[in-house]
Short mmCIF file of N, CA, C and O in Angstrom, two decimals:
data_model
loop_
_atom_site.label_atom_id
_atom_site.label_comp_id
_atom_site.label_asym_id
_atom_site.label_seq_id
_atom_site.Cartn_x
_atom_site.Cartn_y
_atom_site.Cartn_z
N UNK A 1 -8.18 -25.99 -11.80
CA UNK A 1 -8.94 -25.88 -11.99
C UNK A 1 -10.09 -26.11 -13.25
O UNK A 1 -9.04 -26.34 -14.09
N UNK A 2 -10.74 -26.74 -13.50
CA UNK A 2 -11.40 -27.25 -15.17
C UNK A 2 -12.12 -25.86 -16.01
O UNK A 2 -12.56 -25.36 -15.27
N UNK A 3 -12.12 -26.47 -17.06
CA UNK A 3 -12.90 -25.86 -17.79
C UNK A 3 -13.79 -24.90 -17.32
O UNK A 3 -14.21 -23.29 -17.71
N UNK A 4 -15.20 -25.25 -16.79
CA UNK A 4 -16.13 -24.90 -16.39
C UNK A 4 -16.30 -23.04 -15.58
O UNK A 4 -16.37 -23.01 -15.60
N UNK A 5 -15.47 -23.85 -14.52
CA UNK A 5 -15.43 -23.54 -13.18
C UNK A 5 -14.31 -21.72 -13.96
O UNK A 5 -14.82 -20.12 -14.04
N UNK A 6 -13.39 -22.17 -14.99
CA UNK A 6 -12.78 -21.32 -15.44
C UNK A 6 -13.21 -20.31 -16.27
O UNK A 6 -12.65 -18.54 -16.21
N UNK A 7 -14.30 -20.55 -17.01
CA UNK A 7 -14.91 -19.89 -17.63
C UNK A 7 -15.79 -19.22 -16.96
O UNK A 7 -16.15 -17.93 -16.98
N UNK A 8 -17.14 -19.62 -15.91
CA UNK A 8 -17.22 -19.31 -14.73
C UNK A 8 -16.44 -18.08 -14.28
O UNK A 8 -17.15 -16.76 -14.37
N UNK A 9 -15.55 -17.82 -14.04
CA UNK A 9 -14.96 -17.27 -13.67
C UNK A 9 -14.16 -15.97 -13.85
O UNK A 9 -14.56 -14.81 -14.06
N UNK A 10 -13.60 -16.35 -15.64
CA UNK A 10 -13.51 -15.19 -15.73
C UNK A 10 -14.98 -14.23 -16.03
O UNK A 10 -14.96 -13.59 -16.58
N UNK A 11 -15.63 -14.38 -16.73
CA UNK A 11 -16.81 -14.15 -17.38
C UNK A 11 -17.76 -13.14 -15.91
O UNK A 11 -17.72 -11.69 -16.36
N UNK A 12 -18.00 -13.71 -14.47
CA UNK A 12 -17.99 -12.86 -13.72
C UNK A 12 -17.06 -12.00 -13.71
O UNK A 12 -17.34 -10.39 -13.48
N UNK A 13 -15.67 -11.77 -13.46
CA UNK A 13 -14.60 -10.72 -13.10
C UNK A 13 -15.01 -9.73 -14.38
O UNK A 13 -14.68 -8.70 -14.23
N UNK A 14 -14.97 -10.15 -15.88
CA UNK A 14 -14.75 -10.15 -17.57
C UNK A 14 -16.37 -8.33 -16.85
O UNK A 14 -16.10 -7.40 -17.15
N UNK A 15 -17.82 -9.53 -16.43
CA UNK A 15 -18.95 -8.39 -16.77
C UNK A 15 -19.05 -7.30 -16.19
O UNK A 15 -19.12 -6.19 -15.82
N UNK A 16 -17.95 -7.46 -14.89
CA UNK A 16 -17.82 -6.57 -13.71
C UNK A 16 -16.91 -5.66 -13.58
O UNK A 16 -16.36 -4.41 -13.94
N UNK A 17 -15.48 -5.98 -14.81
CA UNK A 17 -14.94 -4.88 -14.51
C UNK A 17 -15.07 -4.23 -16.22
O UNK A 17 -14.14 -2.63 -16.03
N UNK A 18 -16.35 -4.41 -17.44
CA UNK A 18 -16.30 -4.55 -18.31
C UNK A 18 -17.06 -2.87 -17.74
O UNK A 18 -17.05 -1.77 -18.41
N UNK A 19 -18.09 -3.11 -16.99
CA UNK A 19 -19.03 -2.32 -16.44
C UNK A 19 -18.23 -1.05 -15.85
O UNK A 19 -18.21 0.15 -16.74
N UNK A 20 -17.43 -1.30 -14.75
CA UNK A 20 -16.61 -0.28 -14.21
C UNK A 20 -15.37 0.70 -14.90
O UNK A 20 -14.75 1.55 -15.71
N UNK A 21 -14.49 -0.11 -15.82
CA UNK A 21 -13.49 0.29 -16.57
C UNK A 21 -13.90 0.95 -18.34
O UNK A 21 -13.69 2.55 -17.95
N UNK A 22 -15.06 0.44 -18.83
CA UNK A 22 -15.71 1.55 -19.89
C UNK A 22 -16.06 2.33 -19.06
O UNK A 22 -16.08 3.85 -19.69
N UNK A 23 -16.54 2.87 -17.67
CA UNK A 23 -17.47 4.17 -17.53
C UNK A 23 -15.75 5.19 -17.17
O UNK A 23 -15.89 6.07 -17.71
N UNK A 24 -15.09 4.50 -16.86
CA UNK A 24 -13.69 5.41 -16.09
C UNK A 24 -12.83 5.75 -17.51
O UNK A 24 -12.77 6.89 -17.26
N UNK A 25 -13.34 4.75 -18.07
CA UNK A 25 -12.15 5.54 -19.62
C UNK A 25 -13.31 6.07 -20.57
O UNK A 25 -12.92 7.33 -21.69
N UNK A 26 -14.50 6.34 -20.55
CA UNK A 26 -15.55 6.53 -21.30
C UNK A 26 -15.76 7.71 -20.96
O UNK A 26 -15.93 9.31 -21.27
N UNK A 27 -16.67 8.22 -19.48
CA UNK A 27 -16.61 9.41 -18.84
C UNK A 27 -15.62 9.78 -17.84
O UNK A 27 -14.92 10.09 -17.18
N UNK A 28 -14.94 10.61 -19.15
CA UNK A 28 -13.86 11.67 -19.26
C UNK A 28 -14.38 12.94 -19.49
O UNK A 28 -15.27 13.88 -18.38
N UNK A 29 -12.75 13.73 -18.13
CA UNK A 29 -12.81 15.13 -18.03
C UNK A 29 -13.95 16.12 -19.48
O UNK A 29 -15.11 16.82 -18.89
N UNK A 30 -13.93 15.57 -20.61
CA UNK A 30 -14.54 15.89 -21.75
C UNK A 30 -16.21 15.37 -21.42
O UNK A 30 -17.08 16.38 -22.28
N UNK A 31 -16.27 14.27 -21.60
CA UNK A 31 -17.26 14.42 -20.79
C UNK A 31 -18.00 14.16 -19.50
O UNK A 31 -19.34 12.67 -19.35
N UNK A 32 -17.92 14.47 -18.54
CA UNK A 32 -18.12 14.09 -17.10
C UNK A 32 -20.01 14.62 -17.27
O UNK A 32 -19.98 13.65 -15.92
N UNK A 33 -19.98 14.86 -17.72
CA UNK A 33 -21.33 15.60 -17.33
C UNK A 33 -23.02 14.52 -18.09
O UNK A 33 -24.30 15.11 -18.31
N UNK A 34 -22.65 12.94 -18.32
CA UNK A 34 -22.36 12.26 -18.69
C UNK A 34 -22.76 11.14 -18.24
O UNK A 34 -21.46 10.64 -17.90
N UNK A 35 -23.14 10.17 -18.72
CA UNK A 35 -23.18 9.31 -17.80
C UNK A 35 -23.20 7.80 -18.94
O UNK A 35 -23.14 7.74 -19.84
N UNK A 36 -22.71 6.53 -18.34
CA UNK A 36 -22.55 5.44 -19.67
C UNK A 36 -23.75 5.12 -20.46
O UNK A 36 -23.57 5.13 -21.30
N UNK A 37 -24.61 5.33 -19.98
CA UNK A 37 -26.15 4.98 -20.28
C UNK A 37 -25.91 5.84 -21.44
O UNK A 37 -26.96 5.00 -22.69
N UNK A 38 -25.64 7.12 -21.16
CA UNK A 38 -25.90 7.94 -21.98
C UNK A 38 -24.82 7.86 -23.05
O UNK A 38 -25.40 8.06 -24.48
N UNK A 39 -23.54 7.18 -23.04
CA UNK A 39 -22.96 7.25 -23.88
C UNK A 39 -23.46 6.45 -24.56
O UNK A 39 -23.58 5.87 -26.53
N UNK A 40 -24.27 5.32 -24.35
CA UNK A 40 -24.84 3.86 -25.22
C UNK A 40 -25.86 4.90 -26.17
O UNK A 40 -25.90 4.24 -27.21
N UNK A 41 -26.76 5.61 -25.39
CA UNK A 41 -27.60 5.90 -26.02
C UNK A 41 -26.67 7.26 -27.36
O UNK A 41 -27.97 6.49 -28.68
N UNK A 42 -25.93 7.30 -27.00
CA UNK A 42 -25.16 8.57 -28.68
C UNK A 42 -24.66 6.99 -29.51
O UNK A 42 -24.64 7.21 -30.46
N UNK A 43 -24.28 5.63 -28.48
CA UNK A 43 -23.64 5.01 -30.06
C UNK A 43 -24.31 4.07 -30.04
O UNK A 43 -24.84 4.30 -31.63
N UNK A 44 -26.32 4.49 -30.36
CA UNK A 44 -26.82 3.73 -30.85
C UNK A 44 -27.56 5.05 -31.40
O UNK A 44 -28.14 4.20 -32.85
N UNK A 45 -27.44 6.14 -31.24
CA UNK A 45 -27.62 7.15 -32.56
C UNK A 45 -26.99 6.94 -33.49
O UNK A 45 -27.47 7.24 -34.99
N UNK A 46 -25.63 7.33 -33.10
CA UNK A 46 -25.21 6.82 -34.46
C UNK A 46 -24.75 7.95 -35.01
O UNK A 46 -24.85 9.03 -34.56
N UNK A 47 -23.16 8.05 -36.04
CA UNK A 47 -23.21 9.08 -37.21
C UNK A 47 -23.71 8.86 -38.19
O UNK A 47 -23.48 10.00 -39.16
N UNK A 48 -24.45 7.43 -38.39
CA UNK A 48 -24.93 8.21 -40.16
C UNK A 48 -25.72 9.19 -40.00
O UNK A 48 -26.13 9.69 -39.37
N UNK A 49 -26.99 8.82 -40.91
CA UNK A 49 -28.47 10.16 -41.04
C UNK A 49 -29.36 9.89 -39.73
O UNK A 49 -29.26 8.77 -39.08
N UNK A 50 -30.10 10.44 -39.62
CA UNK A 50 -31.12 10.35 -38.13
C UNK A 50 -32.14 9.61 -38.36
O UNK A 50 -31.80 9.08 -39.79
N UNK A 51 -31.82 9.37 -36.90
CA UNK A 51 -33.11 7.47 -36.77
C UNK A 51 -34.27 8.79 -35.90
O UNK A 51 -34.13 9.18 -35.47
N UNK A 52 -35.46 7.80 -36.14
CA UNK A 52 -36.76 7.62 -35.41
C UNK A 52 -36.07 7.27 -34.28
O UNK A 52 -35.46 5.80 -34.04
N UNK A 53 -37.28 7.01 -33.28
CA UNK A 53 -36.76 7.08 -32.11
C UNK A 53 -36.78 5.20 -31.85
O UNK A 53 -36.71 4.81 -31.29
N UNK A 54 -37.59 5.03 -32.54
CA UNK A 54 -38.76 3.37 -32.60
C UNK A 54 -36.88 3.19 -32.61
O UNK A 54 -37.12 1.88 -31.35
N UNK A 55 -36.48 3.84 -33.70
CA UNK A 55 -35.21 2.18 -34.15
C UNK A 55 -34.03 2.23 -33.13
O UNK A 55 -33.45 1.38 -32.77
N UNK A 56 -33.92 3.33 -32.24
CA UNK A 56 -33.36 3.70 -31.14
C UNK A 56 -33.61 3.14 -30.19
O UNK A 56 -32.56 2.23 -29.42
N UNK A 57 -35.17 3.18 -29.80
CA UNK A 57 -35.10 2.59 -28.61
C UNK A 57 -34.92 1.30 -28.54
O UNK A 57 -34.83 -0.19 -28.20
N UNK A 58 -35.39 0.87 -29.75
CA UNK A 58 -35.17 -0.87 -30.31
C UNK A 58 -33.76 -1.45 -29.76
O UNK A 58 -33.33 -2.50 -30.21
N UNK A 59 -32.63 -0.56 -30.51
CA UNK A 59 -31.05 -0.97 -30.18
C UNK A 59 -30.90 -1.46 -29.23
O UNK A 59 -29.93 -1.93 -29.30
N UNK A 60 -31.78 -0.65 -28.54
CA UNK A 60 -31.41 -0.23 -27.18
C UNK A 60 -31.90 -1.83 -26.14
O UNK A 60 -32.07 -1.37 -24.36
N UNK A 61 -32.89 -1.74 -26.58
CA UNK A 61 -34.16 -3.38 -25.88
C UNK A 61 -34.43 -2.11 -24.70
O UNK A 61 -34.64 -2.27 -23.61
N UNK A 62 -35.28 -0.43 -25.20
CA UNK A 62 -35.46 -0.22 -24.21
C UNK A 62 -37.07 0.72 -24.67
O UNK A 62 -37.54 0.17 -25.93
N UNK A 63 -38.03 1.31 -24.18
CA UNK A 63 -39.68 1.59 -24.25
C UNK A 63 -38.83 3.40 -24.99
O UNK A 63 -37.99 3.73 -24.69
N UNK A 64 -39.68 3.53 -25.94
CA UNK A 64 -39.75 5.15 -26.35
C UNK A 64 -40.11 5.88 -25.00
O UNK A 64 -39.19 6.40 -25.55
N UNK A 65 -40.29 5.62 -24.30
CA UNK A 65 -40.59 6.79 -23.25
C UNK A 65 -39.64 6.00 -22.08
O UNK A 65 -39.03 7.61 -22.34
N UNK A 66 -38.37 5.50 -22.06
CA UNK A 66 -37.69 5.05 -21.43
C UNK A 66 -36.36 6.55 -21.97
O UNK A 66 -35.56 6.49 -21.89
N UNK A 67 -36.59 5.92 -23.20
CA UNK A 67 -35.35 6.76 -24.12
C UNK A 67 -35.86 8.14 -24.41
O UNK A 67 -34.66 9.04 -24.98
N UNK A 68 -37.14 8.57 -24.96
CA UNK A 68 -37.25 9.95 -24.72
C UNK A 68 -36.90 10.63 -23.51
O UNK A 68 -36.49 11.39 -23.56
N UNK A 69 -36.62 9.74 -22.29
CA UNK A 69 -35.81 10.72 -20.94
C UNK A 69 -34.66 10.87 -21.54
O UNK A 69 -33.88 11.93 -21.09
N UNK A 70 -33.60 9.65 -21.23
CA UNK A 70 -32.80 9.83 -21.87
C UNK A 70 -32.34 10.73 -22.88
O UNK A 70 -31.60 11.90 -22.62
N UNK A 71 -32.99 10.63 -24.17
CA UNK A 71 -33.09 12.09 -25.32
C UNK A 71 -33.24 13.28 -25.00
O UNK A 71 -32.02 14.38 -25.32
N UNK A 72 -33.96 13.48 -23.91
CA UNK A 72 -34.35 14.48 -23.54
C UNK A 72 -32.74 15.63 -22.18
O UNK A 72 -32.81 16.65 -22.72
N UNK A 73 -32.60 14.72 -21.09
CA UNK A 73 -31.67 14.99 -21.25
C UNK A 73 -30.14 15.34 -21.87
O UNK A 73 -29.21 16.03 -21.69
N UNK A 74 -30.45 14.52 -23.34
CA UNK A 74 -28.93 14.63 -24.34
C UNK A 74 -28.94 15.89 -24.89
O UNK A 74 -28.14 16.63 -25.19
N UNK A 75 -30.48 15.98 -25.00
CA UNK A 75 -30.74 17.47 -26.08
C UNK A 75 -30.31 18.63 -24.80
O UNK A 75 -29.69 20.02 -25.63
N UNK A 76 -30.89 18.85 -24.14
CA UNK A 76 -30.36 19.80 -23.06
C UNK A 76 -28.48 20.03 -22.33
O UNK A 76 -28.57 20.91 -23.06
N UNK A 77 -28.10 18.86 -22.75
CA UNK A 77 -26.87 18.82 -22.40
C UNK A 77 -25.89 19.12 -23.60
O UNK A 77 -24.84 19.69 -23.15
N UNK A 78 -26.80 19.15 -25.34
CA UNK A 78 -25.76 19.48 -26.36
C UNK A 78 -25.90 18.63 -26.53
O UNK A 78 -25.06 18.90 -28.05
N UNK A 79 -26.05 17.50 -26.83
CA UNK A 79 -25.24 15.97 -27.10
C UNK A 79 -26.09 15.70 -28.41
O UNK A 79 -25.58 14.94 -29.17
N UNK A 80 -27.13 15.92 -28.52
CA UNK A 80 -28.49 15.40 -29.05
C UNK A 80 -29.33 16.34 -29.84
O UNK A 80 -29.53 17.46 -29.00
N UNK A 81 -29.55 16.11 -31.02
CA UNK A 81 -30.27 17.20 -31.62
C UNK A 81 -31.78 16.68 -32.24
O UNK A 81 -31.88 15.56 -32.33
N UNK A 82 -32.86 17.42 -31.85
CA UNK A 82 -34.15 16.65 -32.91
C UNK A 82 -34.88 17.64 -34.21
O UNK A 82 -34.28 18.05 -34.24
N UNK A 83 -35.07 16.80 -34.69
CA UNK A 83 -36.01 17.78 -35.98
C UNK A 83 -36.84 16.71 -36.20
O UNK A 83 -37.08 15.36 -36.48
N UNK A 84 -37.78 17.28 -36.76
CA UNK A 84 -39.14 16.57 -37.97
C UNK A 84 -38.91 15.78 -39.13
O UNK A 84 -38.60 16.73 -39.27
N UNK A 85 -39.36 15.12 -39.33
CA UNK A 85 -39.16 14.53 -40.43
C UNK A 85 -39.94 14.90 -41.81
O UNK A 85 -40.95 15.20 -41.17
N UNK A 86 -39.31 15.11 -43.06
CA UNK A 86 -39.75 15.84 -43.91
C UNK A 86 -40.97 15.33 -44.79
O UNK A 86 -41.90 15.84 -45.37
N UNK A 87 -40.70 13.25 -44.11
CA UNK A 87 -41.81 12.99 -45.08
C UNK A 87 -43.22 12.54 -44.03
O UNK A 87 -44.02 12.28 -44.46
N UNK A 88 -43.29 12.92 -43.13
CA UNK A 88 -44.39 12.34 -42.27
C UNK A 88 -43.43 13.25 -40.60
O UNK A 88 -43.08 12.66 -40.23
N UNK A 89 -44.59 14.32 -40.40
CA UNK A 89 -43.94 15.44 -39.85
C UNK A 89 -44.45 14.92 -37.88
O UNK A 89 -44.03 15.68 -36.95
N UNK A 90 -44.86 13.72 -38.25
CA UNK A 90 -45.23 12.84 -36.51
C UNK A 90 -44.46 12.42 -36.09
O UNK A 90 -44.48 11.73 -35.14
N UNK A 91 -42.94 11.94 -36.70
CA UNK A 91 -42.08 11.14 -36.61
C UNK A 91 -41.38 12.69 -36.29
O UNK A 91 -40.00 13.46 -37.35
N UNK A 92 -40.87 11.90 -34.96
CA UNK A 92 -39.35 12.99 -34.74
C UNK A 92 -37.77 12.39 -34.67
O UNK A 92 -38.13 10.83 -34.58
N UNK A 93 -36.97 12.72 -35.24
CA UNK A 93 -35.87 11.71 -35.51
C UNK A 93 -34.94 12.85 -35.14
O UNK A 93 -34.52 13.62 -34.49
N UNK A 94 -34.17 11.88 -34.64
CA UNK A 94 -32.84 12.31 -33.46
C UNK A 94 -31.19 11.97 -33.73
O UNK A 94 -31.57 11.39 -35.43
N UNK A 95 -30.57 12.56 -34.22
CA UNK A 95 -28.86 12.82 -34.39
C UNK A 95 -28.11 13.50 -33.99
O UNK A 95 -28.66 14.87 -32.21
N UNK A 96 -26.96 13.29 -33.66
CA UNK A 96 -25.50 13.80 -32.83
C UNK A 96 -25.18 14.84 -33.09
O UNK A 96 -25.46 15.28 -34.31
N UNK A 97 -24.99 15.39 -32.62
CA UNK A 97 -24.83 17.26 -32.11
C UNK A 97 -23.12 16.79 -32.21
O UNK A 97 -22.92 16.44 -32.94
N UNK A 98 -22.18 17.84 -33.10
CA UNK A 98 -21.10 17.89 -33.14
C UNK A 98 -20.67 17.46 -31.84
O UNK A 98 -19.50 16.91 -31.50
N UNK A 99 -20.82 17.76 -30.43
CA UNK A 99 -20.54 17.56 -29.15
C UNK A 99 -20.71 16.05 -29.37
O UNK A 99 -19.52 15.08 -28.66
N UNK A 100 -21.88 15.86 -29.71
CA UNK A 100 -22.06 14.33 -29.91
C UNK A 100 -21.48 12.89 -30.18
O UNK A 100 -20.94 11.92 -29.86
N UNK A 101 -20.91 13.76 -31.97
CA UNK A 101 -20.25 13.04 -32.37
C UNK A 101 -18.71 13.10 -31.87
O UNK A 101 -18.01 12.10 -31.81
N UNK A 102 -18.02 14.10 -30.99
CA UNK A 102 -17.01 13.81 -30.48
C UNK A 102 -17.04 12.91 -29.56
O UNK A 102 -16.08 11.60 -29.20
N UNK A 103 -18.17 12.54 -28.80
CA UNK A 103 -18.34 11.74 -27.07
C UNK A 103 -18.45 10.21 -28.11
O UNK A 103 -17.78 9.73 -27.60
N UNK A 104 -19.19 10.25 -29.34
CA UNK A 104 -19.80 8.91 -30.28
C UNK A 104 -17.82 8.56 -30.43
O UNK A 104 -17.58 7.33 -30.17
N UNK A 105 -17.02 9.52 -31.11
CA UNK A 105 -15.94 8.53 -31.25
C UNK A 105 -15.29 8.28 -30.66
O UNK A 105 -13.93 7.24 -30.61
N UNK A 106 -15.06 9.08 -29.34
CA UNK A 106 -14.46 9.09 -27.60
C UNK A 106 -14.61 7.60 -27.57
O UNK A 106 -13.94 6.51 -26.78
N UNK A 107 -16.07 7.19 -27.35
CA UNK A 107 -16.32 5.45 -27.37
C UNK A 107 -16.17 4.70 -28.05
O UNK A 107 -16.02 3.76 -27.36
N UNK A 108 -16.33 5.34 -29.06
CA UNK A 108 -15.49 4.38 -30.00
C UNK A 108 -14.19 3.58 -30.32
O UNK A 108 -13.98 2.41 -30.80
N UNK A 109 -13.41 4.87 -29.50
CA UNK A 109 -12.29 4.36 -29.03
C UNK A 109 -12.10 3.24 -28.27
O UNK A 109 -10.55 2.73 -29.09
N UNK A 110 -12.98 3.54 -26.89
CA UNK A 110 -12.22 2.47 -26.13
C UNK A 110 -12.73 1.30 -26.60
O UNK A 110 -11.81 0.75 -26.26
N UNK A 111 -13.60 1.30 -27.47
CA UNK A 111 -13.81 0.01 -27.90
C UNK A 111 -13.50 -0.62 -28.92
O UNK A 111 -12.81 -2.23 -28.77
N UNK A 112 -12.46 0.35 -30.06
CA UNK A 112 -11.82 -0.80 -30.95
C UNK A 112 -10.22 -1.23 -29.91
O UNK A 112 -9.65 -2.11 -30.71
N UNK A 113 -9.83 -0.43 -28.84
CA UNK A 113 -8.39 -0.39 -27.62
C UNK A 113 -8.91 -2.01 -27.16
O UNK A 113 -7.93 -2.64 -27.24
N UNK A 114 -10.45 -2.25 -26.46
CA UNK A 114 -11.14 -2.95 -26.25
C UNK A 114 -10.59 -4.76 -27.19
O UNK A 114 -10.08 -5.62 -26.76
N UNK A 115 -10.78 -4.47 -28.27
CA UNK A 115 -10.96 -5.67 -29.26
C UNK A 115 -9.54 -6.01 -29.44
O UNK A 115 -9.35 -7.06 -29.82
N UNK A 116 -8.91 -4.76 -30.24
CA UNK A 116 -7.89 -4.98 -30.28
C UNK A 116 -7.10 -5.59 -29.33
O UNK A 116 -5.79 -6.88 -29.81
N UNK A 117 -6.70 -5.56 -28.23
CA UNK A 117 -6.02 -5.90 -27.18
C UNK A 117 -7.03 -7.52 -26.94
O UNK A 117 -5.92 -8.75 -26.46
N UNK A 118 -7.90 -7.74 -26.75
CA UNK A 118 -8.71 -9.35 -26.92
C UNK A 118 -7.77 -9.85 -27.91
O UNK A 118 -7.84 -10.62 -28.22
N UNK A 119 -8.70 -9.48 -29.76
CA UNK A 119 -7.47 -10.27 -30.16
C UNK A 119 -5.87 -10.12 -30.92
O UNK A 119 -5.18 -11.34 -32.22
N UNK A 120 -5.14 -9.75 -30.33
CA UNK A 120 -3.87 -9.50 -30.31
C UNK A 120 -3.16 -10.78 -30.38
O UNK A 120 -3.49 -11.57 -29.47
N UNK A 121 -2.85 -11.13 -30.87
CA UNK A 121 -1.18 -12.26 -31.00
C UNK A 121 -2.57 -13.77 -31.61
O UNK A 121 -1.94 -14.45 -31.71
N UNK A 122 -3.75 -13.65 -32.15
CA UNK A 122 -4.65 -14.57 -32.50
C UNK A 122 -4.43 -14.52 -33.70
O UNK A 122 -4.61 -13.72 -34.73
N UNK A 123 -4.98 -16.13 -33.84
CA UNK A 123 -5.16 -16.29 -35.52
C UNK A 123 -5.75 -16.10 -36.04
O UNK A 123 -6.68 -15.78 -35.36
N UNK A 124 -5.92 -16.55 -37.32
CA UNK A 124 -7.62 -16.83 -37.57
C UNK A 124 -8.42 -17.58 -37.38
O UNK A 124 -9.69 -17.38 -36.76
N UNK A 125 -7.98 -19.26 -37.12
CA UNK A 125 -8.60 -19.95 -36.56
C UNK A 125 -9.16 -19.10 -34.83
O UNK A 125 -10.34 -19.67 -34.55
N UNK A 126 -8.51 -18.97 -34.11
CA UNK A 126 -8.72 -18.57 -32.62
C UNK A 126 -9.68 -18.09 -32.62
O UNK A 126 -10.77 -17.44 -31.73
N UNK A 127 -9.77 -16.23 -33.52
CA UNK A 127 -10.56 -15.47 -33.47
C UNK A 127 -12.26 -15.37 -34.02
O UNK A 127 -12.87 -15.76 -33.29
N UNK A 128 -12.10 -17.14 -34.55
CA UNK A 128 -12.60 -17.51 -35.28
C UNK A 128 -13.61 -18.19 -34.48
O UNK A 128 -14.75 -18.57 -33.89
N UNK A 129 -13.05 -18.95 -33.81
CA UNK A 129 -13.66 -20.05 -32.57
C UNK A 129 -13.46 -18.57 -30.41
O UNK A 129 -15.12 -19.21 -31.03
N UNK A 130 -13.30 -17.58 -30.72
CA UNK A 130 -13.93 -16.93 -29.37
C UNK A 130 -15.13 -15.93 -30.43
O UNK A 130 -15.97 -15.82 -29.82
N UNK A 131 -15.17 -15.77 -32.18
CA UNK A 131 -16.52 -15.18 -32.28
C UNK A 131 -17.24 -16.30 -32.23
O UNK A 131 -18.65 -15.61 -31.85
N UNK A 132 -16.99 -17.26 -32.59
CA UNK A 132 -17.84 -18.49 -32.40
C UNK A 132 -18.55 -18.48 -30.46
O UNK A 132 -19.84 -18.87 -30.17
N UNK A 133 -17.21 -18.33 -29.76
CA UNK A 133 -18.03 -18.51 -28.80
C UNK A 133 -19.05 -17.02 -28.02
O UNK A 133 -20.21 -17.38 -27.36
N UNK A 134 -18.15 -16.08 -28.64
CA UNK A 134 -19.60 -14.98 -27.73
C UNK A 134 -20.24 -14.47 -28.37
O UNK A 134 -21.12 -14.59 -27.95
N UNK A 135 -20.83 -15.58 -29.94
CA UNK A 135 -21.85 -15.47 -30.45
C UNK A 135 -22.85 -16.14 -29.49
O UNK A 135 -24.35 -16.07 -29.42
N UNK A 136 -22.54 -17.02 -29.19
CA UNK A 136 -23.50 -18.44 -28.29
C UNK A 136 -23.43 -17.18 -26.61
O UNK A 136 -24.91 -17.70 -26.70
N UNK A 137 -22.69 -16.78 -26.44
CA UNK A 137 -22.76 -16.00 -25.13
C UNK A 137 -24.07 -15.09 -25.39
O UNK A 137 -25.11 -15.21 -24.49
N UNK A 138 -23.84 -14.52 -26.34
CA UNK A 138 -24.67 -13.88 -26.85
C UNK A 138 -26.07 -14.16 -26.82
O UNK A 138 -27.55 -13.74 -26.70
N UNK A 139 -26.18 -15.48 -27.66
CA UNK A 139 -27.56 -15.88 -27.90
C UNK A 139 -28.23 -16.21 -26.69
O UNK A 139 -29.31 -16.35 -26.25
N UNK A 140 -27.26 -16.59 -25.85
CA UNK A 140 -28.35 -17.38 -23.88
C UNK A 140 -28.47 -16.18 -23.98
O UNK A 140 -29.80 -16.24 -23.76
N UNK A 141 -27.64 -15.35 -23.54
CA UNK A 141 -28.39 -13.35 -22.69
C UNK A 141 -29.57 -13.43 -24.00
O UNK A 141 -30.81 -12.50 -22.79
N UNK A 142 -29.90 -13.30 -25.15
CA UNK A 142 -31.26 -13.24 -25.40
C UNK A 142 -32.27 -13.48 -25.33
O UNK A 142 -33.43 -13.31 -25.37
N UNK A 143 -31.57 -15.33 -25.29
CA UNK A 143 -32.99 -16.22 -25.48
C UNK A 143 -33.72 -15.76 -24.10
O UNK A 143 -34.44 -15.51 -23.19
N UNK A 144 -32.33 -16.04 -22.80
CA UNK A 144 -32.78 -15.86 -21.26
C UNK A 144 -33.45 -14.50 -21.25
O UNK A 144 -34.87 -15.41 -20.40
N UNK A 145 -33.78 -13.80 -21.76
CA UNK A 145 -33.47 -12.40 -21.03
C UNK A 145 -35.91 -12.48 -21.70
O UNK A 145 -36.19 -11.53 -21.22
N UNK A 146 -35.30 -13.05 -23.29
CA UNK A 146 -36.93 -13.40 -22.84
C UNK A 146 -37.83 -14.28 -22.09
O UNK A 146 -38.76 -14.41 -22.23
N UNK A 147 -37.04 -15.15 -21.56
CA UNK A 147 -37.69 -15.59 -20.82
C UNK A 147 -38.09 -14.79 -19.86
O UNK A 147 -39.38 -15.47 -18.86
N UNK A 148 -37.21 -13.90 -19.20
CA UNK A 148 -37.47 -13.41 -17.91
C UNK A 148 -37.74 -11.74 -18.02
O UNK A 148 -39.08 -11.56 -16.70
N UNK A 149 -39.17 -12.24 -18.77
CA UNK A 149 -39.15 -10.87 -19.55
C UNK A 149 -40.73 -10.71 -18.64
O UNK A 149 -41.30 -12.24 -18.42
#
């Protein structure tokens, strides 16, 4: 099999596997009441200071309306909390509750294990080549996504 076909086969299988396996690894008994998409909202909100909805929506490449629906569900389930900005009462800030922080850490651990498995045994040069290849792939998706909108 030539390089082109090998890379194509690997990418197709990886995309399918990542979606399937991440859901199975991340949505465990402790977090069975949320979806993989919910987990990505939790990840985008993050562990730092509260964020406004526009910032989180932009990070996820969704509309604020779409994010509002997801956040409403996560608030009901106890993963996310809201508060008004002290500087501008019109601005709603979101942040993770204790339960949300546990979910965030759980998701982060899966990603850390995945990256460690990928880089295991790689030299610095190999890591740089892989990083460049994945950056190229990411740029392709971003530019392609703009064309199809």
